[in-house]
Amino acid sequence: MYRYDEFDASFVSQRTDQFKDQVRRRLAGELSEDEFKPLRLMNGLYLQLHAYMLRVAIPYGTLNGRQMRKLAHIARTYDKGYGHFTTRQNIQFNWPKLEDTPKILEELAEVEMHAIQTSGNCIRNVTADHFAGAAADEIADPRPYAEILRQWSSLHPEFSFLPRKFKIAITGAPHDRAAVQVHDIGLQLTRNDAGETGFVVYVGGGLGRTPMIGRQVRDFLPEEDLLAYSEAILRVYNRYGRRDNKYKARIKILVHETGLEDLKADIEQEFEKIRFGVLRLPEEEVRRIEAYFAPPPLEVGSATSAAVEARRASDTAFAQFAAHNLNPHRVPGYTSVTLSMKPVGGIPGDASDAQMEVMADLAEQYGHDEIRISHEQNVILPHVKLDDLPDLYDGLVAAGIAEGNAGLITDIIACPGMDFCALATARSIPVAQRISERFGAAERQAEIGELKIKISGCINACGHHHVGHIGILGLEKKGEEFYQVTLGGSANENTSIGEIVGRGFSSEEVVDAVEKLVDTYLGLRSGKEETFLDAYRRLGEEPFKEALYGAA
């Protein structure tokens, strides 16, 4: 994984010292909250409903045991003993004291971590496929390119105060696990007929108040043009993006109002001006960054493991875990293991300090000291020897993170909602917990199969509800919480925005509504292999709508 050079270390240290002085001035009353707000936001510090919240960057979702152990220490020392993994592959601490935040940032810098640009109208944390560098279907590891984009975008003088926040995602496989089409810029690695590496480029995706799917602007962007083309997109957006209305300030609105072809022409015109300048990416620089991401030494083994098969036969919980929480690895004899942060009845994405310590230990012992955070709020050990899986699983059981539910109905994405967030209009965590408890039986989850439920506590869609197979949006109506249901969303290579099926449901009704949808699917699917999403796309909304609201 990437290691700081002298510039990185000095840069983060200077930024930490700068923020320490800004906090001192705020606490002394030399800065008002209005003056302090833009300063703290650019350092990842929010003022939430009950306390400050610090959002720590985990670039492209990659960290190691030492860094995870530091996050555990911060949770234990400066928070209430836990952290919350987010849909941007970051971690949030919900209860730090303002006076402690400079010390937290100093401690993060000790392990090459920071909170820079995790908020503000700038280029946010670049996200990537959580199986990057390990997946069997991968064309190339996207993380070196994500790191190059991170270095280019950090405190970029031209893009530090954009019309609105800006998000980039990159995937290295045909099967999109990074939701690239719902980002401001989405990049999919590809190879042309000559075998050269490049990118399919999408622009103008995004969720929130006006959900839109990104539009393809390049079917092959050469590797050396990555930075110049990205800069061209940002320059056009910075020039023409609306600043008079924050609800219409994202690049997706610019694409919609300008028209794709006109915007493409503007991007290409800007690109031609700069493509052969200082932003042209030298091959030797790409290879230099790639060397940081060299895979660990893995011995090719058998595609199956006698130890795993024996444990499957004797332990149904292990068999459930092995059926759902493993992803095919590019090296025979290895697998990528998802550690579910979604225990039945738990809070999606939360991990205690003790659990983080265990994850660090297990990564070092069984996973070549590599850890990934997924945008689905889970933790991944990307390089695990199949023969080590039973022992790893026992360690997970002891820590309470051995739920075999990855991709199933209880593997719910949920934002913090009104329990924490000042923007939220409804709670999302209790709804996620109740759905999880309703469908918690392992046999029932297995019978239902793949089903992605995503819950947001407000229209900003931090829980990605628009792209859930079943999406749930919490709203306030006459002082009460109501939940709007959408169906048919997806965030993979066949991205779709879910459709609103009818009136919302009260907090008491919404879990029953989900159960009606699931029962309808089970009664109408063409076979056990047909997923909820496939069935919905085949049948349309009518049978599901009738199940919820009765015949028209």
Coordinates of C-alpha atoms in Angstrom, one line a residue:
M1 CA 0.0 0.0 0.0
Y2 CA 1.0 3.6 -0.4
R3 CA 3.6 5.0 2.0
Y4 CA 4.0 8.8 2.6
D5 CA 7.1 10.4 1.2
E6 CA 8.8 13.4 2.7
F7 CA 6.4 15.8 1.0
D8 CA 3.3 13.9 2.2
A9 CA 4.5 13.8 5.8
S10 CA 5.4 17.5 5.8
F11 CA 2.1 18.5 4.1
V12 CA 0.0 16.7 6.7
S13 CA 2.0 17.9 9.6
Q14 CA 1.7 21.5 8.4
R15 CA -2.0 21.2 7.9
T16 CA -2.4 19.7 11.4
D17 CA -0.4 22.6 13.0
Q18 CA -2.6 25.1 11.1
F19 CA -5.8 23.5 12.3
K20 CA -4.5 23.4 15.9
D21 CA -4.1 27.2 15.8
Q22 CA -7.6 27.6 14.2
V23 CA -9.2 25.5 17.0
R24 CA -7.2 27.5 19.6
R25 CA -8.6 30.7 18.1
R26 CA -12.2 29.4 18.1
L27 CA -12.0 28.2 21.7
A28 CA -10.5 31.6 22.7
G29 CA -13.4 33.4 20.9
E30 CA -11.2 35.0 18.3
L31 CA -13.2 33.2 15.6
S32 CA -16.9 33.1 15.4
E33 CA -18.7 29.8 14.4
D34 CA -19.4 31.3 11.0
E35 CA -15.7 32.1 10.5
F36 CA -14.6 28.7 11.9
K37 CA -17.1 26.6 9.9
P38 CA -15.3 26.6 6.5
L39 CA -12.0 26.0 8.2
R40 CA -13.2 23.0 10.2
L41 CA -15.1 21.5 7.2
M42 CA -12.0 21.4 5.1
N43 CA -10.5 19.3 7.9
G44 CA -13.4 16.9 8.2
L45 CA -15.0 18.3 11.3
Y46 CA -18.8 18.7 11.3
L47 CA -21.1 20.1 13.9
Q48 CA -23.8 17.4 14.2
L49 CA -27.0 17.2 16.2
H50 CA -25.5 16.6 19.6
A51 CA -21.7 17.0 19.2
Y52 CA -18.9 17.4 16.7
M53 CA -18.2 14.6 14.2
L54 CA -14.8 14.0 12.7
R55 CA -14.6 12.2 9.3
V56 CA -11.3 10.5 8.7
A57 CA -10.2 9.7 5.2
I58 CA -9.4 6.2 4.2
P59 CA -8.1 6.7 0.6
Y60 CA -9.6 4.2 -1.8
G61 CA -10.6 2.2 1.3
T62 CA -7.2 0.8 2.0
L63 CA -5.4 0.6 5.3
N64 CA -3.3 -1.8 7.4
G65 CA -3.3 -3.2 10.9
R66 CA -1.3 -0.4 12.4
Q67 CA -3.7 2.2 11.1
M68 CA -6.8 0.2 12.2
R69 CA -5.3 -0.1 15.6
K70 CA -4.9 3.7 15.7
L71 CA -8.5 4.1 14.8
A72 CA -9.4 1.8 17.7
H73 CA -7.2 3.9 20.0
I74 CA -9.0 7.1 18.9
A75 CA -12.4 5.5 19.4
R76 CA -11.4 4.4 22.9
T77 CA -9.6 7.6 24.0
Y78 CA -11.5 10.4 22.4
D79 CA -14.9 9.0 21.5
K80 CA -17.4 6.6 23.1
G81 CA -15.6 3.4 22.1
Y82 CA -16.7 2.9 18.5
G83 CA -16.4 4.3 15.0
H84 CA -18.8 4.3 12.0
F85 CA -17.6 3.2 8.5
T86 CA -19.3 5.2 5.8
T87 CA -20.4 4.8 2.1
R88 CA -17.3 6.8 1.1
Q89 CA -15.0 4.2 2.6
N90 CA -14.2 6.7 5.5
I91 CA -14.7 6.4 9.2
Q92 CA -16.6 8.8 11.4
F93 CA -16.2 9.5 15.1
N94 CA -19.4 10.9 16.4
W95 CA -18.4 12.3 19.8
P96 CA -15.0 14.0 19.8
K97 CA -14.5 17.2 21.9
L98 CA -13.5 20.2 19.8
E99 CA -10.4 20.8 22.0
D100 CA -9.3 17.1 21.3
T101 CA -9.5 17.3 17.5
P102 CA -6.0 18.7 16.9
K103 CA -4.5 15.9 19.1
I104 CA -6.6 13.3 17.1
L105 CA -5.2 14.7 13.8
E106 CA -1.7 14.6 15.2
E107 CA -2.1 10.9 16.2
L108 CA -3.6 10.1 12.7
A109 CA -0.5 11.7 11.1
E110 CA 1.7 9.3 13.0
V111 CA 0.2 6.5 11.0
E112 CA -0.1 8.4 7.7
M113 CA -3.8 9.3 8.0
H114 CA -5.7 12.6 8.0
A115 CA -9.1 14.2 7.6
I116 CA -8.3 16.6 4.8
Q117 CA -11.0 17.2 2.2
T118 CA -13.5 14.8 3.8
S119 CA -15.9 17.7 3.7
G120 CA -16.2 21.0 1.9
N121 CA -16.9 22.0 -1.7
C122 CA -13.8 20.2 -3.0
I123 CA -12.8 16.8 -4.4
R124 CA -13.6 14.3 -1.7
N125 CA -12.0 11.0 -0.9
V126 CA -11.5 9.0 -4.1
T127 CA -13.1 5.6 -3.7
A128 CA -12.4 2.2 -5.4
D129 CA -13.5 -1.4 -5.6
H130 CA -12.9 -2.9 -2.2
F131 CA -11.5 -6.1 -3.8
A132 CA -8.9 -4.1 -5.7
G133 CA -5.7 -6.0 -6.3
A134 CA -7.2 -9.3 -5.4
A135 CA -10.4 -9.9 -7.5
A136 CA -10.3 -12.7 -10.1
D137 CA -12.2 -10.6 -12.6
E138 CA -10.0 -7.5 -12.4
I139 CA -8.4 -6.0 -15.5
A140 CA -6.0 -3.9 -13.4
D141 CA -5.7 -2.7 -9.8
P142 CA -7.4 0.7 -9.8
R143 CA -5.7 1.9 -6.6
P144 CA -2.5 3.3 -8.2
Y145 CA -4.8 5.6 -10.3
A146 CA -6.9 6.5 -7.3
E147 CA -3.6 7.5 -5.5
I148 CA -2.5 9.6 -8.4
L149 CA -5.9 11.3 -8.4
R150 CA -5.6 11.8 -4.6
Q151 CA -2.2 13.5 -5.0
W152 CA -3.4 15.7 -7.8
S153 CA -6.6 16.8 -6.0
S154 CA -5.2 17.4 -2.5
L155 CA -5.5 21.2 -1.9
H156 CA -5.7 21.8 -5.6
P157 CA -5.7 25.6 -5.7
E158 CA -8.2 25.8 -8.5
F159 CA -10.7 23.2 -7.1
S160 CA -10.8 23.9 -3.3
F161 CA -14.0 26.0 -3.5
L162 CA -16.1 24.3 -6.2
P163 CA -19.8 25.1 -6.7
R164 CA -20.5 21.9 -4.6
K165 CA -18.7 18.8 -3.3
F166 CA -17.2 16.5 -5.9
K167 CA -16.8 12.8 -5.8
I168 CA -14.7 10.4 -7.9
A169 CA -14.9 6.6 -8.0
I170 CA -12.9 4.0 -9.9
T171 CA -13.2 0.3 -10.6
G172 CA -10.8 -2.1 -12.2
A173 CA -13.3 -4.8 -13.1
P174 CA -16.2 -5.2 -15.6
H175 CA -18.4 -5.9 -12.6
D176 CA -18.7 -2.6 -10.9
R177 CA -18.4 -2.8 -7.2
A178 CA -17.6 0.9 -6.7
A179 CA -20.9 2.4 -7.9
V180 CA -19.0 4.5 -10.5
Q181 CA -22.1 5.6 -12.4
V182 CA -23.5 7.5 -9.4
H183 CA -20.4 9.7 -9.0
D184 CA -19.5 13.1 -10.4
I185 CA -16.7 11.3 -12.3
G186 CA -16.8 7.6 -12.6
L187 CA -13.9 5.7 -14.1
Q188 CA -13.9 2.1 -15.3
L189 CA -10.5 0.5 -16.3
T190 CA -10.5 -1.1 -19.7
R191 CA -8.1 -2.2 -22.4
N192 CA -8.4 -1.4 -26.1
D193 CA -7.8 -3.8 -29.0
A194 CA -4.0 -3.0 -28.8
G195 CA -4.0 -4.2 -25.1
E196 CA -3.4 -0.6 -23.8
T197 CA -4.8 0.4 -20.5
G198 CA -7.4 3.2 -20.3
F199 CA -10.7 4.3 -18.9
V200 CA -14.3 4.5 -19.7
V201 CA -15.3 7.9 -18.3
Y202 CA -18.7 8.8 -16.9
V203 CA -19.7 12.3 -15.8
G204 CA -22.7 13.7 -13.9
G205 CA -23.8 10.8 -11.8
G206 CA -25.1 11.4 -8.3
L207 CA -27.9 10.8 -5.8
G208 CA -29.4 13.2 -3.4
R209 CA -32.3 15.5 -4.2
T210 CA -32.1 14.8 -7.9
P211 CA -30.7 11.3 -8.6
M212 CA -29.0 10.9 -11.9
I213 CA -27.0 8.2 -13.6
G214 CA -23.6 9.3 -15.0
R215 CA -23.3 9.8 -18.8
Q216 CA -20.5 8.3 -20.7
V217 CA -18.2 10.9 -22.2
R218 CA -15.3 8.7 -23.2
D219 CA -15.3 5.0 -24.1
F220 CA -11.5 4.9 -24.0
L221 CA -9.3 7.5 -22.3
P222 CA -5.6 6.7 -22.6
E223 CA -3.8 6.2 -19.3
E224 CA -1.5 9.2 -19.8
D225 CA -4.5 11.5 -20.2
L226 CA -6.1 10.7 -16.8
L227 CA -5.2 13.9 -15.0
A228 CA -5.5 16.2 -17.9
Y229 CA -9.0 14.9 -18.8
S230 CA -10.1 15.0 -15.1
E231 CA -8.8 18.6 -14.9
A232 CA -10.7 19.5 -18.0
I233 CA -13.9 18.2 -16.5
L234 CA -13.3 20.1 -13.2
R235 CA -12.5 23.3 -15.0
V236 CA -15.7 23.2 -17.1
Y237 CA -17.7 22.5 -14.0
N238 CA -16.0 25.2 -11.9
R239 CA -16.6 27.7 -14.7
Y240 CA -20.3 26.9 -15.5
G241 CA -21.6 25.1 -12.4
R242 CA -24.3 27.0 -10.6
R243 CA -23.4 28.9 -7.4
D244 CA -26.8 30.6 -7.0
N245 CA -28.6 27.5 -5.8
K246 CA -26.9 24.8 -3.8
Y247 CA -29.7 22.3 -4.8
K248 CA -28.7 22.8 -8.5
A249 CA -24.9 23.1 -8.0
R250 CA -23.8 19.6 -8.7
I251 CA -22.2 18.7 -12.0
K252 CA -25.2 16.4 -12.8
I253 CA -27.4 19.5 -13.0
L254 CA -24.9 21.1 -15.3
V255 CA -25.0 18.0 -17.6
H256 CA -28.8 18.0 -17.6
E257 CA -29.2 21.8 -18.2
T258 CA -26.4 22.1 -20.8
G259 CA -26.9 18.9 -22.6
L260 CA -24.4 16.1 -22.9
E261 CA -23.0 16.9 -26.3
D262 CA -22.5 20.6 -25.6
L263 CA -20.8 19.8 -22.3
K264 CA -18.7 17.1 -23.9
A265 CA -17.5 19.6 -26.5
D266 CA -16.6 22.1 -23.7
I267 CA -14.6 19.3 -21.9
E268 CA -12.8 18.2 -25.1
Q269 CA -11.9 21.8 -26.0
E270 CA -10.4 22.4 -22.5
F271 CA -8.7 19.0 -22.7
E272 CA -7.0 19.8 -26.0
K273 CA -5.5 22.9 -24.5
I274 CA -3.8 21.1 -21.6
R275 CA -3.4 17.4 -22.6
F276 CA 0.3 17.7 -23.7
G277 CA 1.3 19.9 -20.8
V278 CA 2.5 19.2 -17.2
L279 CA -0.6 17.0 -16.5
R280 CA 0.4 14.3 -19.1
L281 CA 1.0 11.2 -17.0
P282 CA 4.4 9.7 -17.6
E283 CA 4.4 5.9 -17.8
E284 CA 7.4 5.7 -15.4
E285 CA 5.4 7.7 -12.8
V286 CA 2.4 5.3 -13.1
R287 CA 4.8 2.3 -12.7
R288 CA 6.4 4.1 -9.7
I289 CA 3.1 4.4 -7.9
E290 CA 2.1 0.9 -8.9
A291 CA 5.2 -0.4 -7.1
Y292 CA 3.6 0.8 -3.8
F293 CA 0.7 -1.5 -4.5
A294 CA 2.7 -4.6 -5.4
P295 CA 0.7 -7.7 -4.3
P296 CA 2.0 -9.7 -1.3
P297 CA 3.9 -12.9 -2.0
L298 CA 1.2 -15.5 -2.5
E299 CA 1.9 -19.1 -3.2
V300 CA -0.4 -20.7 -5.8
G301 CA -2.4 -23.4 -4.2
S302 CA -5.5 -25.6 -4.8
A303 CA -8.7 -24.0 -5.7
T304 CA -10.4 -25.9 -2.9
S305 CA -9.4 -26.5 0.7
A306 CA -10.0 -29.8 2.6
A307 CA -10.1 -27.8 5.9
V308 CA -12.8 -25.5 4.6
E309 CA -14.9 -28.3 3.1
A310 CA -14.6 -30.3 6.4
R311 CA -15.7 -27.3 8.4
R312 CA -18.6 -26.6 6.0
A313 CA -19.9 -30.1 6.5
S314 CA -19.9 -29.9 10.3
D315 CA -20.8 -26.3 11.0
T316 CA -23.8 -24.7 9.4
A317 CA -22.9 -21.1 10.5
F318 CA -19.5 -21.5 8.9
A319 CA -21.1 -22.9 5.8
Q320 CA -23.4 -19.8 5.7
F321 CA -20.4 -17.5 6.1
A322 CA -18.4 -19.3 3.4
A323 CA -21.3 -19.2 1.0
H324 CA -21.8 -15.4 1.2
N325 CA -18.7 -13.7 2.6
L326 CA -16.0 -14.9 0.2
N327 CA -15.0 -13.4 -3.1
P328 CA -13.0 -15.2 -5.8
H329 CA -9.3 -14.3 -5.7
R330 CA -7.0 -14.0 -8.7
V331 CA -4.5 -16.5 -7.1
P332 CA -5.8 -20.1 -6.6
G333 CA -5.7 -21.1 -3.0
Y334 CA -6.8 -17.6 -1.7
T335 CA -10.0 -15.7 -1.1
S336 CA -11.1 -12.2 -0.2
V337 CA -13.2 -12.3 3.0
T338 CA -15.9 -9.8 3.9
L339 CA -16.2 -9.1 7.6
S340 CA -19.8 -8.0 8.1
M341 CA -20.4 -4.8 10.1
K342 CA -24.1 -5.8 10.1
P343 CA -24.8 -8.1 13.0
V344 CA -28.5 -9.0 13.3
G345 CA -30.1 -6.1 15.2
G346 CA -26.9 -4.0 15.1
I347 CA -26.1 -0.6 13.7
P348 CA -24.8 -0.9 10.1
G349 CA -21.2 0.2 9.8
D350 CA -20.4 0.5 13.5
A351 CA -17.4 -1.2 14.9
S352 CA -16.2 -1.1 18.5
D353 CA -12.6 -0.3 19.5
A354 CA -12.2 -4.0 20.6
Q355 CA -13.5 -5.2 17.2
M356 CA -11.1 -2.9 15.4
E357 CA -8.2 -4.3 17.4
V358 CA -9.3 -7.8 16.5
M359 CA -9.5 -6.9 12.8
A360 CA -6.0 -5.5 13.0
D361 CA -4.7 -8.6 14.6
L362 CA -6.4 -11.0 12.1
A363 CA -5.3 -8.9 9.2
E364 CA -1.7 -9.2 10.4
Q365 CA -2.0 -12.9 11.1
Y366 CA -4.0 -14.1 8.2
G367 CA -4.3 -11.3 5.6
H368 CA -0.8 -10.0 4.8
D369 CA -1.6 -6.9 6.8
E370 CA -4.1 -5.5 4.3
I371 CA -7.6 -4.2 5.1
R372 CA -10.2 -2.6 2.9
I373 CA -13.4 -0.7 3.7
S374 CA -16.3 -1.1 1.3
H375 CA -18.8 1.5 0.3
E376 CA -21.3 -1.0 1.6
Q377 CA -20.0 -0.3 5.2
N378 CA -18.2 -3.6 5.6
V379 CA -14.5 -4.5 6.2
I380 CA -12.6 -6.8 3.9
L381 CA -9.4 -8.9 4.2
P382 CA -8.4 -9.2 0.6
H383 CA -5.7 -11.9 0.7
V384 CA -6.6 -14.8 2.9
K385 CA -5.3 -18.4 2.4
L386 CA -8.2 -20.8 2.1
D387 CA -6.6 -23.2 4.5
D388 CA -6.6 -20.4 7.1
L389 CA -10.3 -19.6 6.8
P390 CA -11.5 -21.8 9.6
D391 CA -9.1 -20.3 12.1
L392 CA -9.9 -16.8 10.9
Y393 CA -13.6 -17.5 11.2
D394 CA -13.1 -18.6 14.9
G395 CA -11.4 -15.2 15.6
L396 CA -14.3 -13.4 14.0
V397 CA -16.9 -15.4 16.0
A398 CA -15.1 -14.4 19.2
A399 CA -15.3 -10.7 18.2
G400 CA -18.9 -10.8 17.1
I401 CA -18.2 -10.0 13.4
A402 CA -18.8 -13.4 11.8
E403 CA -22.3 -12.8 10.4
G404 CA -22.6 -14.7 7.1
N405 CA -24.8 -12.2 5.4
A406 CA -22.8 -10.2 2.8
G407 CA -25.2 -9.3 0.0
L408 CA -28.2 -10.6 1.8
I409 CA -31.3 -8.8 3.2
T410 CA -29.7 -7.9 6.6
D411 CA -26.5 -6.5 4.9
I412 CA -28.2 -3.1 5.0
I413 CA -26.6 0.2 4.1
A414 CA -27.8 3.0 6.4
C415 CA -26.7 6.5 7.2
P416 CA -26.6 7.8 10.8
G417 CA -30.0 9.5 10.3
M418 CA -31.6 11.7 12.9
D419 CA -29.9 9.9 15.8
F420 CA -26.8 12.0 14.9
C421 CA -27.1 14.1 11.7
A422 CA -28.3 17.7 11.9
L423 CA -29.6 17.4 8.3
A424 CA -31.7 14.3 8.8
T425 CA -35.5 14.4 8.7
A426 CA -36.0 10.9 10.1
R427 CA -34.2 8.1 11.9
S428 CA -32.6 5.4 9.8
I429 CA -30.7 3.2 12.3
P430 CA -33.8 1.9 14.2
V431 CA -35.5 1.0 10.9
A432 CA -32.4 -0.9 9.8
Q433 CA -32.2 -2.7 13.1
R434 CA -35.9 -3.8 13.0
I435 CA -35.6 -5.0 9.4
S436 CA -32.5 -7.0 10.4
E437 CA -34.3 -8.6 13.3
R438 CA -37.3 -9.4 11.3
F439 CA -35.3 -11.3 8.7
G440 CA -32.4 -12.4 10.9
A441 CA -32.9 -16.2 10.7
A442 CA -30.1 -17.5 8.6
E443 CA -32.4 -20.0 6.7
R444 CA -34.7 -17.2 5.8
Q445 CA -31.9 -15.0 4.5
A446 CA -30.5 -17.8 2.4
E447 CA -34.0 -18.5 1.0
I448 CA -34.5 -14.8 0.0
G449 CA -31.0 -14.6 -1.6
E450 CA -29.3 -11.4 -2.8
L451 CA -31.3 -8.4 -1.8
K452 CA -29.8 -5.0 -1.1
I453 CA -31.7 -2.7 1.2
K454 CA -30.4 0.9 1.5
I455 CA -31.8 3.5 3.9
S456 CA -31.3 7.3 4.1
G457 CA -32.6 9.6 6.8
C458 CA -33.0 12.5 4.5
I459 CA -33.1 13.6 0.8
N460 CA -29.2 13.9 0.7
A461 CA -29.1 10.1 0.2
C462 CA -26.0 9.3 2.2
G463 CA -27.5 5.8 2.6
H464 CA -27.7 5.4 -1.2
H465 CA -31.4 4.6 -1.0
H466 CA -32.0 5.5 -4.7
V467 CA -29.8 2.5 -5.8
G468 CA -31.2 -0.1 -3.4
H469 CA -33.1 -3.0 -4.7
I470 CA -35.4 -1.8 -1.9
G471 CA -34.7 1.8 -1.0
I472 CA -36.1 3.6 2.0
L473 CA -36.1 7.3 2.5
G474 CA -37.0 8.8 5.8
L475 CA -39.0 12.1 5.7
E476 CA -40.8 14.3 8.2
K477 CA -44.5 14.8 7.7
K478 CA -46.6 16.9 10.2
G479 CA -44.0 16.2 12.9
E480 CA -43.9 12.5 12.3
E481 CA -41.4 10.2 10.6
F482 CA -42.6 8.7 7.3
Y483 CA -40.7 6.4 5.0
Q484 CA -40.9 6.5 1.2
V485 CA -40.1 3.2 -0.6
T486 CA -38.4 2.8 -3.9
L487 CA -37.9 -0.4 -5.9
G488 CA -35.5 -1.5 -8.6
G489 CA -32.4 0.5 -7.9
S490 CA -28.9 -0.8 -8.6
A491 CA -25.4 0.5 -8.3
N492 CA -23.5 -2.0 -10.4
E493 CA -22.6 -1.9 -14.2
N494 CA -26.4 -2.0 -14.9
T495 CA -27.1 1.0 -12.7
S496 CA -30.7 2.1 -12.2
I497 CA -32.5 4.6 -10.0
G498 CA -35.3 3.1 -7.9
E499 CA -38.9 4.0 -8.6
I500 CA -41.2 5.4 -6.0
V501 CA -44.1 3.0 -5.7
G502 CA -46.7 5.0 -3.7
R503 CA -47.4 6.8 -0.5
G504 CA -45.0 6.6 2.4
F505 CA -45.3 4.4 5.5
S506 CA -45.1 5.3 9.2
S507 CA -42.3 4.0 11.3
E508 CA -44.6 1.3 12.6
E509 CA -45.6 0.2 9.1
V510 CA -42.4 0.3 7.2
V511 CA -41.0 -3.1 8.3
D512 CA -44.2 -4.8 7.5
A513 CA -44.1 -3.2 4.1
V514 CA -40.7 -4.6 3.4
E515 CA -42.0 -8.0 4.4
K516 CA -44.9 -7.8 2.0
L517 CA -42.4 -6.9 -0.8
V518 CA -40.2 -9.9 0.1
D519 CA -43.1 -12.3 0.3
T520 CA -44.4 -11.1 -3.1
Y521 CA -41.1 -11.7 -4.6
L522 CA -40.8 -15.2 -3.2
G523 CA -44.3 -16.0 -4.5
L524 CA -43.6 -14.7 -8.0
R525 CA -39.9 -15.5 -8.8
S526 CA -39.3 -17.9 -11.6
G527 CA -36.9 -20.0 -9.6
K528 CA -34.5 -19.7 -6.7
E529 CA -31.8 -18.3 -9.0
E530 CA -33.9 -15.3 -9.9
T531 CA -32.9 -12.4 -7.5
F532 CA -35.3 -9.8 -6.2
L533 CA -33.9 -7.2 -8.7
D534 CA -34.2 -9.6 -11.6
A535 CA -37.8 -10.4 -10.7
Y536 CA -38.7 -6.8 -10.3
R537 CA -37.3 -5.9 -13.7
R538 CA -39.2 -8.8 -15.3
L539 CA -42.5 -8.2 -13.5
G540 CA -42.6 -4.5 -13.2
E541 CA -43.9 -2.6 -10.2
E542 CA -47.6 -3.6 -10.4
P543 CA -47.6 -6.8 -8.3
F544 CA -45.4 -5.2 -5.7
K545 CA -47.5 -2.1 -5.6
E546 CA -50.7 -4.2 -5.2
A547 CA -49.1 -6.0 -2.3
L548 CA -48.4 -2.8 -0.5
Y549 CA -51.6 -0.8 -1.3
G550 CA -54.2 -3.3 -2.6
A551 CA -55.7 -3.5 -6.1
A552 CA -56.1 -0.3 -8.0

